[in-house]
C-alpha cells in the first residue's frame, strides 16, 4: 500500500514509500506537529496505523490537520502547547501516555528558523530561541525515557538541520541550537542503549514547506538550490517523514547515535 500526495512539480509522490507493520498500534509523540514537516510526520505515522499524539502552539492549523486526516487511521491526540514552557510540555507527554499507552517513539520536530542578526540578540530573545530549538528536545526526552525503560525499547528522533553545516548566515542562535542536536544525541546514546532505546538525528536540507516557499523561496535562491543539490527535485515534507518512519521502526533496530541527512546531496 502506498499513500500518495502531490509534489511541488505536479507529479505524484509517496507520503510513505513503505509500510512498516511494527509501527501499527505503536504510540508516537511529535512536537510541533500542526504544520510543515510536523504535519507530514503526523500524517505518515497515522497512515501506518500508529497512535499519534502531537503538540503545537497553533490551534487552527492543528484542528485543520486532524480534520483532514481523520479517515486515514487512528485519530491523533493533540494539545495546544508552548514548548518553551517545560512543565506544560512534560505534562502533555504524561497525559498523552495516559491516554494512548506508554510511548514508543518521540520525534523532537519543533523548531523555528526565524532570521536574526548577531548584534540584535538579547538575552530574552536568546532564551526564547534556545527554548524552542534545543531545550524542548532535552526535556521531552527526559519525560519519555522512564516509560521507554520500563518497556525495554524506544526510538527517539531529534530533528537537526543542515543549515549550520552549510554555514548559512542569518540565524546564529538557530544554528547553535540545531548543531547541539548531534552532541546531545551522541551524549545520550550509550546510557539509553542499555535499555534498547535508540536515539538518532534526522537532518533535513531545504524542505519546501509552505512557510519556506512564502518567506524565502525566490528565483535566485531556487537557482542556488538547484546548483548545490545533487538531485534535481525539491525536498518535500513527506521525504523527511519517510526517513522518520524508518528510524522509528524495527527496520532500524541497529541504528543509534547517528545522523541521517535528507538534503538531496547538498552537504
PDB file of C-alpha atoms in Angstrom, residues 64-255:
ATOM      1  CA  UNK A  64      -7.414  21.553  10.307  1.00  0.00           C
ATOM      2  CA  UNK A  65      -4.810  18.787  10.181  1.00  0.00           C
ATOM      3  CA  UNK A  66      -6.842  16.458  12.384  1.00  0.00           C
ATOM      4  CA  UNK A  67      -9.932  17.092  10.262  1.00  0.00           C
ATOM      5  CA  UNK A  68      -8.008  16.441   7.045  1.00  0.00           C
ATOM      6  CA  UNK A  69      -6.546  13.088   8.095  1.00  0.00           C
ATOM      7  CA  UNK A  70      -9.427  11.764  10.175  1.00  0.00           C
ATOM      8  CA  UNK A  71     -10.180   8.941   7.692  1.00  0.00           C
ATOM      9  CA  UNK A  72      -6.570   7.813   7.218  1.00  0.00           C
ATOM     10  CA  UNK A  73      -6.092   5.952  10.506  1.00  0.00           C
ATOM     11  CA  UNK A  74      -6.411   6.349  14.263  1.00  0.00           C
ATOM     12  CA  UNK A  75      -7.416   9.894  15.209  1.00  0.00           C
ATOM     13  CA  UNK A  76      -4.462  11.815  16.696  1.00  0.00           C
ATOM     14  CA  UNK A  77      -4.453  13.051  20.274  1.00  0.00           C
ATOM     15  CA  UNK A  78      -3.247  16.635  20.340  1.00  0.00           C
ATOM     16  CA  UNK A  79      -2.907  19.621  22.629  1.00  0.00           C
ATOM     17  CA  UNK A  80      -2.066  23.271  22.179  1.00  0.00           C
ATOM     18  CA  UNK A  81       1.276  23.765  23.899  1.00  0.00           C
ATOM     19  CA  UNK A  82       4.068  26.309  24.006  1.00  0.00           C
ATOM     20  CA  UNK A  83       7.118  24.046  24.155  1.00  0.00           C
ATOM     21  CA  UNK A  84       9.191  26.758  25.823  1.00  0.00           C
ATOM     22  CA  UNK A  85       7.081  26.033  28.904  1.00  0.00           C
ATOM     23  CA  UNK A  86       8.826  22.871  30.070  1.00  0.00           C
ATOM     24  CA  UNK A  87       6.166  21.986  32.631  1.00  0.00           C
ATOM     25  CA  UNK A  88       3.387  22.203  30.028  1.00  0.00           C
ATOM     26  CA  UNK A  89       5.375  20.159  27.525  1.00  0.00           C
ATOM     27  CA  UNK A  90       6.180  17.404  30.004  1.00  0.00           C
ATOM     28  CA  UNK A  91       2.589  17.376  31.273  1.00  0.00           C
ATOM     29  CA  UNK A  92       1.353  16.943  27.698  1.00  0.00           C
ATOM     30  CA  UNK A  93       3.680  13.979  27.264  1.00  0.00           C
ATOM     31  CA  UNK A  94       2.452  12.449  30.530  1.00  0.00           C
ATOM     32  CA  UNK A  95      -1.191  12.967  29.569  1.00  0.00           C
ATOM     33  CA  UNK A  96      -0.652  11.558  26.073  1.00  0.00           C
ATOM     34  CA  UNK A  97       0.929   8.422  27.543  1.00  0.00           C
ATOM     35  CA  UNK A  98      -2.016   8.042  29.911  1.00  0.00           C
ATOM     36  CA  UNK A  99      -4.454   8.394  27.013  1.00  0.00           C
ATOM     37  CA  UNK A 100      -2.667   6.201  24.463  1.00  0.00           C
ATOM     38  CA  UNK A 101      -0.353   3.986  26.486  1.00  0.00           C
ATOM     39  CA  UNK A 102       3.380   4.080  27.079  1.00  0.00           C
ATOM     40  CA  UNK A 103       5.121   5.958  24.280  1.00  0.00           C
ATOM     41  CA  UNK A 104       7.298   4.005  21.851  1.00  0.00           C
ATOM     42  CA  UNK A 105       8.571   6.868  19.692  1.00  0.00           C
ATOM     43  CA  UNK A 106       9.450  10.515  20.302  1.00  0.00           C
ATOM     44  CA  UNK A 107      10.032  12.861  17.377  1.00  0.00           C
ATOM     45  CA  UNK A 108      11.555  16.162  18.502  1.00  0.00           C
ATOM     46  CA  UNK A 109      10.460  18.085  15.453  1.00  0.00           C
ATOM     47  CA  UNK A 110       9.577  21.537  16.764  1.00  0.00           C
ATOM     48  CA  UNK A 111      11.827  24.348  15.603  1.00  0.00           C
ATOM     49  CA  UNK A 112      11.903  27.932  14.413  1.00  0.00           C
ATOM     50  CA  UNK A 113      14.457  29.319  11.989  1.00  0.00           C
ATOM     51  CA  UNK A 114      13.408  32.960  12.296  1.00  0.00           C
ATOM     52  CA  UNK A 115      16.176  35.195  10.964  1.00  0.00           C
ATOM     53  CA  UNK A 116      18.156  37.370  13.359  1.00  0.00           C
ATOM     54  CA  UNK A 117      21.429  39.264  13.387  1.00  0.00           C
ATOM     55  CA  UNK A 118      24.126  38.665  15.986  1.00  0.00           C
ATOM     56  CA  UNK A 119      24.074  42.265  17.199  1.00  0.00           C
ATOM     57  CA  UNK A 120      20.290  42.223  17.704  1.00  0.00           C
ATOM     58  CA  UNK A 121      20.154  39.190  20.008  1.00  0.00           C
ATOM     59  CA  UNK A 122      19.165  39.997  23.578  1.00  0.00           C
ATOM     60  CA  UNK A 123      19.266  37.546  26.487  1.00  0.00           C
ATOM     61  CA  UNK A 124      15.476  37.289  26.341  1.00  0.00           C
ATOM     62  CA  UNK A 125      15.487  36.512  22.603  1.00  0.00           C
ATOM     63  CA  UNK A 126      18.348  34.031  23.063  1.00  0.00           C
ATOM     64  CA  UNK A 127      16.400  32.188  25.764  1.00  0.00           C
ATOM     65  CA  UNK A 128      13.347  32.024  23.509  1.00  0.00           C
ATOM     66  CA  UNK A 129      15.310  30.614  20.558  1.00  0.00           C
ATOM     67  CA  UNK A 130      17.046  28.054  22.763  1.00  0.00           C
ATOM     68  CA  UNK A 131      13.736  27.200  24.422  1.00  0.00           C
ATOM     69  CA  UNK A 132      12.184  26.251  21.095  1.00  0.00           C
ATOM     70  CA  UNK A 133      15.126  24.748  19.245  1.00  0.00           C
ATOM     71  CA  UNK A 134      17.112  22.997  21.981  1.00  0.00           C
ATOM     72  CA  UNK A 135      15.596  22.913  25.476  1.00  0.00           C
ATOM     73  CA  UNK A 136      12.271  21.452  24.365  1.00  0.00           C
ATOM     74  CA  UNK A 137      14.016  18.425  22.882  1.00  0.00           C
ATOM     75  CA  UNK A 138      16.047  17.737  26.024  1.00  0.00           C
ATOM     76  CA  UNK A 139      13.093  17.886  28.384  1.00  0.00           C
ATOM     77  CA  UNK A 140      10.835  15.906  26.054  1.00  0.00           C
ATOM     78  CA  UNK A 141      13.453  13.145  26.137  1.00  0.00           C
ATOM     79  CA  UNK A 142      13.590  13.373  29.909  1.00  0.00           C
ATOM     80  CA  UNK A 143       9.820  12.875  30.045  1.00  0.00           C
ATOM     81  CA  UNK A 144       9.586   9.848  27.718  1.00  0.00           C
ATOM     82  CA  UNK A 145      12.628   7.861  28.818  1.00  0.00           C
ATOM     83  CA  UNK A 146      11.189   6.371  32.041  1.00  0.00           C
ATOM     84  CA  UNK A 147       8.325   4.760  30.128  1.00  0.00           C
ATOM     85  CA  UNK A 148      10.638   3.523  27.396  1.00  0.00           C
ATOM     86  CA  UNK A 149      12.938   1.989  30.005  1.00  0.00           C
ATOM     87  CA  UNK A 150      10.023   0.088  31.513  1.00  0.00           C
ATOM     88  CA  UNK A 151       9.147  -1.254  28.069  1.00  0.00           C
ATOM     89  CA  UNK A 152      12.733  -2.105  27.245  1.00  0.00           C
ATOM     90  CA  UNK A 153      12.626  -0.300  23.909  1.00  0.00           C
ATOM     91  CA  UNK A 154      12.114   3.041  22.232  1.00  0.00           C
ATOM     92  CA  UNK A 155      13.173   5.291  19.379  1.00  0.00           C
ATOM     93  CA  UNK A 156      13.970   8.979  19.787  1.00  0.00           C
ATOM     94  CA  UNK A 157      14.365  11.068  16.644  1.00  0.00           C
ATOM     95  CA  UNK A 158      15.840  14.548  17.004  1.00  0.00           C
ATOM     96  CA  UNK A 159      15.338  16.888  14.068  1.00  0.00           C
ATOM     97  CA  UNK A 160      18.615  18.586  13.270  1.00  0.00           C
ATOM     98  CA  UNK A 161      19.499  20.820  10.338  1.00  0.00           C
ATOM     99  CA  UNK A 162      22.000  21.082   7.530  1.00  0.00           C
ATOM    100  CA  UNK A 163      21.830  24.878   7.730  1.00  0.00           C
ATOM    101  CA  UNK A 164      24.693  25.181  10.177  1.00  0.00           C
ATOM    102  CA  UNK A 165      26.696  22.587   8.232  1.00  0.00           C
ATOM    103  CA  UNK A 166      26.479  24.634   5.046  1.00  0.00           C
ATOM    104  CA  UNK A 167      27.375  27.769   7.060  1.00  0.00           C
ATOM    105  CA  UNK A 168      24.118  29.578   6.353  1.00  0.00           C
ATOM    106  CA  UNK A 169      24.053  33.114   7.722  1.00  0.00           C
ATOM    107  CA  UNK A 170      21.165  34.909   9.372  1.00  0.00           C
ATOM    108  CA  UNK A 171      20.269  32.704  12.326  1.00  0.00           C
ATOM    109  CA  UNK A 172      23.206  32.153  14.716  1.00  0.00           C
ATOM    110  CA  UNK A 173      21.004  31.113  17.653  1.00  0.00           C
ATOM    111  CA  UNK A 174      19.174  28.574  15.500  1.00  0.00           C
ATOM    112  CA  UNK A 175      22.450  27.245  14.065  1.00  0.00           C
ATOM    113  CA  UNK A 176      23.918  26.802  17.535  1.00  0.00           C
ATOM    114  CA  UNK A 177      20.821  25.086  18.883  1.00  0.00           C
ATOM    115  CA  UNK A 178      20.444  22.722  15.949  1.00  0.00           C
ATOM    116  CA  UNK A 179      24.122  21.778  15.916  1.00  0.00           C
ATOM    117  CA  UNK A 180      23.706  20.721  19.541  1.00  0.00           C
ATOM    118  CA  UNK A 181      21.234  18.023  18.496  1.00  0.00           C
ATOM    119  CA  UNK A 182      24.195  15.984  17.296  1.00  0.00           C
ATOM    120  CA  UNK A 183      26.086  16.355  20.581  1.00  0.00           C
ATOM    121  CA  UNK A 184      23.028  15.646  22.706  1.00  0.00           C
ATOM    122  CA  UNK A 185      22.205  12.565  20.668  1.00  0.00           C
ATOM    123  CA  UNK A 186      25.679  11.083  20.869  1.00  0.00           C
ATOM    124  CA  UNK A 187      25.978  12.034  24.540  1.00  0.00           C
ATOM    125  CA  UNK A 188      22.829  10.084  25.449  1.00  0.00           C
ATOM    126  CA  UNK A 189      23.146   7.104  23.123  1.00  0.00           C
ATOM    127  CA  UNK A 190      25.220   4.820  25.353  1.00  0.00           C
ATOM    128  CA  UNK A 191      23.132   5.126  28.515  1.00  0.00           C
ATOM    129  CA  UNK A 192      19.860   4.864  26.618  1.00  0.00           C
ATOM    130  CA  UNK A 193      21.120   1.990  24.516  1.00  0.00           C
ATOM    131  CA  UNK A 194      21.417  -0.194  27.605  1.00  0.00           C
ATOM    132  CA  UNK A 195      17.613  -0.213  27.629  1.00  0.00           C
ATOM    133  CA  UNK A 196      17.331  -0.701  23.849  1.00  0.00           C
ATOM    134  CA  UNK A 197      16.309   2.910  23.432  1.00  0.00           C
ATOM    135  CA  UNK A 198      17.724   4.221  20.181  1.00  0.00           C
ATOM    136  CA  UNK A 199      18.403   7.920  19.572  1.00  0.00           C
ATOM    137  CA  UNK A 200      19.298   9.464  16.228  1.00  0.00           C
ATOM    138  CA  UNK A 201      19.406  12.806  14.438  1.00  0.00           C
ATOM    139  CA  UNK A 202      17.376  13.389  11.287  1.00  0.00           C
ATOM    140  CA  UNK A 203      18.728  16.462   9.491  1.00  0.00           C
ATOM    141  CA  UNK A 204      16.643  17.907   6.658  1.00  0.00           C
ATOM    142  CA  UNK A 205      18.017  20.037   3.884  1.00  0.00           C
ATOM    143  CA  UNK A 206      15.932  22.842   2.464  1.00  0.00           C
ATOM    144  CA  UNK A 207      12.403  21.458   2.678  1.00  0.00           C
ATOM    145  CA  UNK A 208       9.674  23.132   0.661  1.00  0.00           C
ATOM    146  CA  UNK A 209       7.152  23.765   3.396  1.00  0.00           C
ATOM    147  CA  UNK A 210       4.544  26.453   2.853  1.00  0.00           C
ATOM    148  CA  UNK A 211       6.471  28.732   5.226  1.00  0.00           C
ATOM    149  CA  UNK A 212       9.747  28.304   3.364  1.00  0.00           C
ATOM    150  CA  UNK A 213       8.150  28.957  -0.008  1.00  0.00           C
ATOM    151  CA  UNK A 214       6.336  32.024   1.272  1.00  0.00           C
ATOM    152  CA  UNK A 215       9.255  33.636   3.113  1.00  0.00           C
ATOM    153  CA  UNK A 216      12.467  32.641   1.383  1.00  0.00           C
ATOM    154  CA  UNK A 217      11.995  30.863  -1.935  1.00  0.00           C
ATOM    155  CA  UNK A 218      12.896  33.244  -4.749  1.00  0.00           C
ATOM    156  CA  UNK A 219      14.114  32.738  -8.284  1.00  0.00           C
ATOM    157  CA  UNK A 220      17.654  33.430  -7.079  1.00  0.00           C
ATOM    158  CA  UNK A 221      17.502  31.067  -4.095  1.00  0.00           C
ATOM    159  CA  UNK A 222      15.894  28.360  -6.214  1.00  0.00           C
ATOM    160  CA  UNK A 223      18.774  28.640  -8.668  1.00  0.00           C
ATOM    161  CA  UNK A 224      21.226  28.255  -5.772  1.00  0.00           C
ATOM    162  CA  UNK A 225      19.325  25.208  -4.543  1.00  0.00           C
ATOM    163  CA  UNK A 226      19.497  23.509  -7.940  1.00  0.00           C
ATOM    164  CA  UNK A 227      23.207  24.288  -8.227  1.00  0.00           C
ATOM    165  CA  UNK A 228      24.054  22.809  -4.826  1.00  0.00           C
ATOM    166  CA  UNK A 229      21.795  19.770  -4.621  1.00  0.00           C
ATOM    167  CA  UNK A 230      22.961  16.639  -6.397  1.00  0.00           C
ATOM    168  CA  UNK A 231      19.365  15.662  -7.117  1.00  0.00           C
ATOM    169  CA  UNK A 232      17.179  17.990  -9.214  1.00  0.00           C
ATOM    170  CA  UNK A 233      13.946  17.609  -7.220  1.00  0.00           C
ATOM    171  CA  UNK A 234      12.887  19.823  -4.345  1.00  0.00           C
ATOM    172  CA  UNK A 235      12.730  18.151  -0.947  1.00  0.00           C
ATOM    173  CA  UNK A 236       9.188  17.847   0.375  1.00  0.00           C
ATOM    174  CA  UNK A 237       7.986  17.302   3.962  1.00  0.00           C
ATOM    175  CA  UNK A 238       6.955  13.756   3.034  1.00  0.00           C
ATOM    176  CA  UNK A 239      10.605  12.959   2.247  1.00  0.00           C
ATOM    177  CA  UNK A 240      11.542  13.748   5.846  1.00  0.00           C
ATOM    178  CA  UNK A 241       8.606  11.728   7.138  1.00  0.00           C
ATOM    179  CA  UNK A 242       9.740   8.693   5.154  1.00  0.00           C
ATOM    180  CA  UNK A 243      13.107   8.690   6.919  1.00  0.00           C
ATOM    181  CA  UNK A 244      11.411   9.199  10.283  1.00  0.00           C
ATOM    182  CA  UNK A 245       9.270   6.110   9.714  1.00  0.00           C
ATOM    183  CA  UNK A 246      12.386   4.040   9.082  1.00  0.00           C
ATOM    184  CA  UNK A 247      14.110   5.361  12.201  1.00  0.00           C
ATOM    185  CA  UNK A 248      11.011   4.714  14.310  1.00  0.00           C
ATOM    186  CA  UNK A 249      10.538   1.173  13.051  1.00  0.00           C
ATOM    187  CA  UNK A 250      12.308  -2.037  13.949  1.00  0.00           C
ATOM    188  CA  UNK A 251      13.884  -1.926  10.495  1.00  0.00           C
ATOM    189  CA  UNK A 252      16.472   0.425  12.038  1.00  0.00           C
ATOM    190  CA  UNK A 253      16.947  -1.640  15.204  1.00  0.00           C
ATOM    191  CA  UNK A 254      20.751  -1.470  14.935  1.00  0.00           C
ATOM    192  CA  UNK A 255      20.916   2.281  14.270  1.00  0.00           C
TER     193      UNK A 255
END
